[in-house]
């Protein structure tokens, strides 16, 4: 229980700081050209700091991926999810507070752009695929760099700025900043796209990782068949030997050597 609390707390803090950075750079009087680099760096740093504690998920989409791959339990998933959503809410407040805008608010009336749905599918799918692939190949130390690099790159060429995070989407519902806030209908659109991105990532990683697994299974299958065949052949030989009649001599018959001795 203590371990789960510790991990959930790490997820809460990581998501809070990351969300605060996203809200903070957009709350500034003038949006810096380095805003995307700043938020991507913060995400990379938070992932690095929490990697050995909670796995550095900081994203319900990542946690859902590992649940689908049966690498975390249902209880861990919901504990992480609660921590991530609360962290995003706290981060939305904190990001505004450092700029003197501490009130949380909900906006309405926004409409999602046509390319936003596709942008979130792409950004989420690649992010989760990177995370899952590096984790499966025991290259977890590269996850913070890869996540930060993809977040920055995708933020430049996607319409949505590559949110790719349901917790961040949730947190942005409550910030009063018009440059970063989201309405319910836009957030719902993004969340649906992000879930589809997770599904796509599960399929892609299963295919990529499955090639090696399939080769191992085929090799093991042929080896097992050869072994079982040899075992069956050996057992048949043993049965044949056991069932063969033993050569027996008549009790009164003696060997030629014994007869010659007597003579």
CSV table of N, CA and C in Angstrom, one decimal, residues 60-69 117 120-129 166 190-208:
chain,number,residue,atom,x,y,z
A,60,UNK,N,-2.4,9.4,-18.4
A,60,UNK,CA,-3.4,8.3,-18.4
A,60,UNK,C,-3.3,7.4,-19.6
A,61,UNK,N,-2.9,8.0,-20.7
A,61,UNK,CA,-2.8,7.2,-22.0
A,61,UNK,C,-1.7,6.2,-21.8
A,62,UNK,N,-0.6,6.5,-21.2
A,62,UNK,CA,0.5,5.6,-21.0
A,62,UNK,C,0.1,4.5,-20.0
A,63,UNK,N,-0.6,4.9,-18.9
A,63,UNK,CA,-1.0,3.9,-17.9
A,63,UNK,C,-2.0,3.0,-18.5
A,64,UNK,N,-2.9,3.5,-19.4
A,64,UNK,CA,-3.9,2.6,-20.1
A,64,UNK,C,-3.2,1.6,-21.0
A,65,UNK,N,-2.2,2.1,-21.7
A,65,UNK,CA,-1.4,1.2,-22.5
A,65,UNK,C,-0.8,0.0,-21.7
A,66,UNK,N,-0.2,0.3,-20.6
A,66,UNK,CA,0.4,-0.7,-19.8
A,66,UNK,C,-0.6,-1.6,-19.1
A,67,UNK,N,-1.8,-1.1,-18.9
A,67,UNK,CA,-2.9,-1.9,-18.4
A,67,UNK,C,-3.4,-2.9,-19.5
A,68,UNK,N,-3.5,-2.4,-20.7
A,68,UNK,CA,-3.9,-3.2,-21.9
A,68,UNK,C,-2.8,-4.3,-22.1
A,69,UNK,N,-1.6,-4.0,-21.9
A,69,UNK,CA,-0.5,-5.0,-22.0
A,69,UNK,C,-0.3,-5.9,-20.8
A,117,UNK,N,-8.5,16.3,-34.5
A,117,UNK,CA,-8.8,14.9,-34.2
A,117,UNK,C,-7.6,14.0,-34.6
A,120,UNK,N,-4.3,14.6,-32.7
A,120,UNK,CA,-4.2,14.0,-31.4
A,120,UNK,C,-4.0,12.5,-31.5
A,121,UNK,N,-4.6,11.9,-32.5
A,121,UNK,CA,-4.4,10.5,-32.7
A,121,UNK,C,-2.9,10.2,-33.0
A,122,UNK,N,-2.4,11.0,-33.9
A,122,UNK,CA,-1.0,10.8,-34.3
A,122,UNK,C,0.0,11.1,-33.2
A,123,UNK,N,-0.2,12.2,-32.5
A,123,UNK,CA,0.7,12.6,-31.4
A,123,UNK,C,0.7,11.6,-30.3
A,124,UNK,N,-0.5,11.1,-29.9
A,124,UNK,CA,-0.7,10.1,-28.8
A,124,UNK,C,-0.1,8.8,-29.2
A,125,UNK,N,-0.4,8.3,-30.4
A,125,UNK,CA,0.0,7.0,-30.9
A,125,UNK,C,1.5,6.9,-30.9
A,126,UNK,N,2.2,7.9,-31.4
A,126,UNK,CA,3.7,7.8,-31.5
A,126,UNK,C,4.3,7.9,-30.1
A,127,UNK,N,3.7,8.8,-29.3
A,127,UNK,CA,4.2,8.9,-27.9
A,127,UNK,C,4.2,7.6,-27.2
A,128,UNK,N,3.0,7.0,-27.2
A,128,UNK,CA,2.8,5.7,-26.5
A,128,UNK,C,3.7,4.6,-27.1
A,129,UNK,N,3.8,4.6,-28.4
A,129,UNK,CA,4.6,3.6,-29.1
A,129,UNK,C,6.1,3.7,-28.7
A,166,UNK,N,-4.6,12.8,-21.7
A,166,UNK,CA,-5.9,13.0,-21.2
A,166,UNK,C,-5.9,13.9,-19.9
A,190,UNK,N,-10.8,15.7,-28.2
A,190,UNK,CA,-9.4,15.3,-27.9
A,190,UNK,C,-9.3,14.0,-27.2
A,191,UNK,N,-10.1,13.8,-26.2
A,191,UNK,CA,-10.0,12.6,-25.4
A,191,UNK,C,-10.3,11.3,-26.2
A,192,UNK,N,-11.3,11.5,-27.1
A,192,UNK,CA,-11.7,10.3,-28.0
A,192,UNK,C,-10.5,10.0,-28.9
A,193,UNK,N,-9.9,11.1,-29.4
A,193,UNK,CA,-8.7,10.9,-30.3
A,193,UNK,C,-7.6,10.3,-29.6
A,194,UNK,N,-7.3,10.7,-28.4
A,194,UNK,CA,-6.2,10.1,-27.6
A,194,UNK,C,-6.4,8.7,-27.2
A,195,UNK,N,-7.7,8.3,-27.0
A,195,UNK,CA,-8.0,6.9,-26.7
A,195,UNK,C,-7.7,6.0,-28.0
A,196,UNK,N,-8.1,6.6,-29.1
A,196,UNK,CA,-7.8,5.9,-30.4
A,196,UNK,C,-6.3,5.8,-30.6
A,197,UNK,N,-5.6,6.8,-30.2
A,197,UNK,CA,-4.2,6.8,-30.3
A,197,UNK,C,-3.5,5.7,-29.5
A,198,UNK,N,-4.1,5.4,-28.3
A,198,UNK,CA,-3.6,4.4,-27.4
A,198,UNK,C,-3.9,3.0,-28.1
A,199,UNK,N,-5.1,2.9,-28.6
A,199,UNK,CA,-5.4,1.6,-29.3
A,199,UNK,C,-4.5,1.3,-30.5
A,200,UNK,N,-4.2,2.4,-31.2
A,200,UNK,CA,-3.3,2.2,-32.4
A,200,UNK,C,-1.9,1.9,-31.9
A,201,UNK,N,-1.5,2.5,-30.8
A,201,UNK,CA,-0.1,2.2,-30.2
A,201,UNK,C,0.0,0.7,-29.8
A,202,UNK,N,-1.1,0.2,-29.1
A,202,UNK,CA,-1.1,-1.2,-28.7
A,202,UNK,C,-1.0,-2.1,-29.9
A,203,UNK,N,-1.7,-1.8,-31.0
A,203,UNK,CA,-1.6,-2.7,-32.2
A,203,UNK,C,-0.2,-2.6,-32.8
A,204,UNK,N,0.3,-1.4,-32.9
A,204,UNK,CA,1.6,-1.2,-33.5
A,204,UNK,C,2.7,-1.9,-32.7
A,205,UNK,N,2.7,-1.7,-31.4
A,205,UNK,CA,3.8,-2.3,-30.6
A,205,UNK,C,3.6,-3.8,-30.5
A,206,UNK,N,2.4,-4.3,-30.5
A,206,UNK,CA,2.2,-5.7,-30.5
A,206,UNK,C,2.7,-6.3,-31.8
A,207,UNK,N,2.6,-5.6,-32.9
A,207,UNK,CA,3.1,-6.1,-34.2
A,207,UNK,C,4.7,-6.1,-34.2
A,208,UNK,N,5.2,-4.9,-33.7
A,208,UNK,CA,6.7,-4.8,-33.7
A,208,UNK,C,7.3,-5.8,-32.8
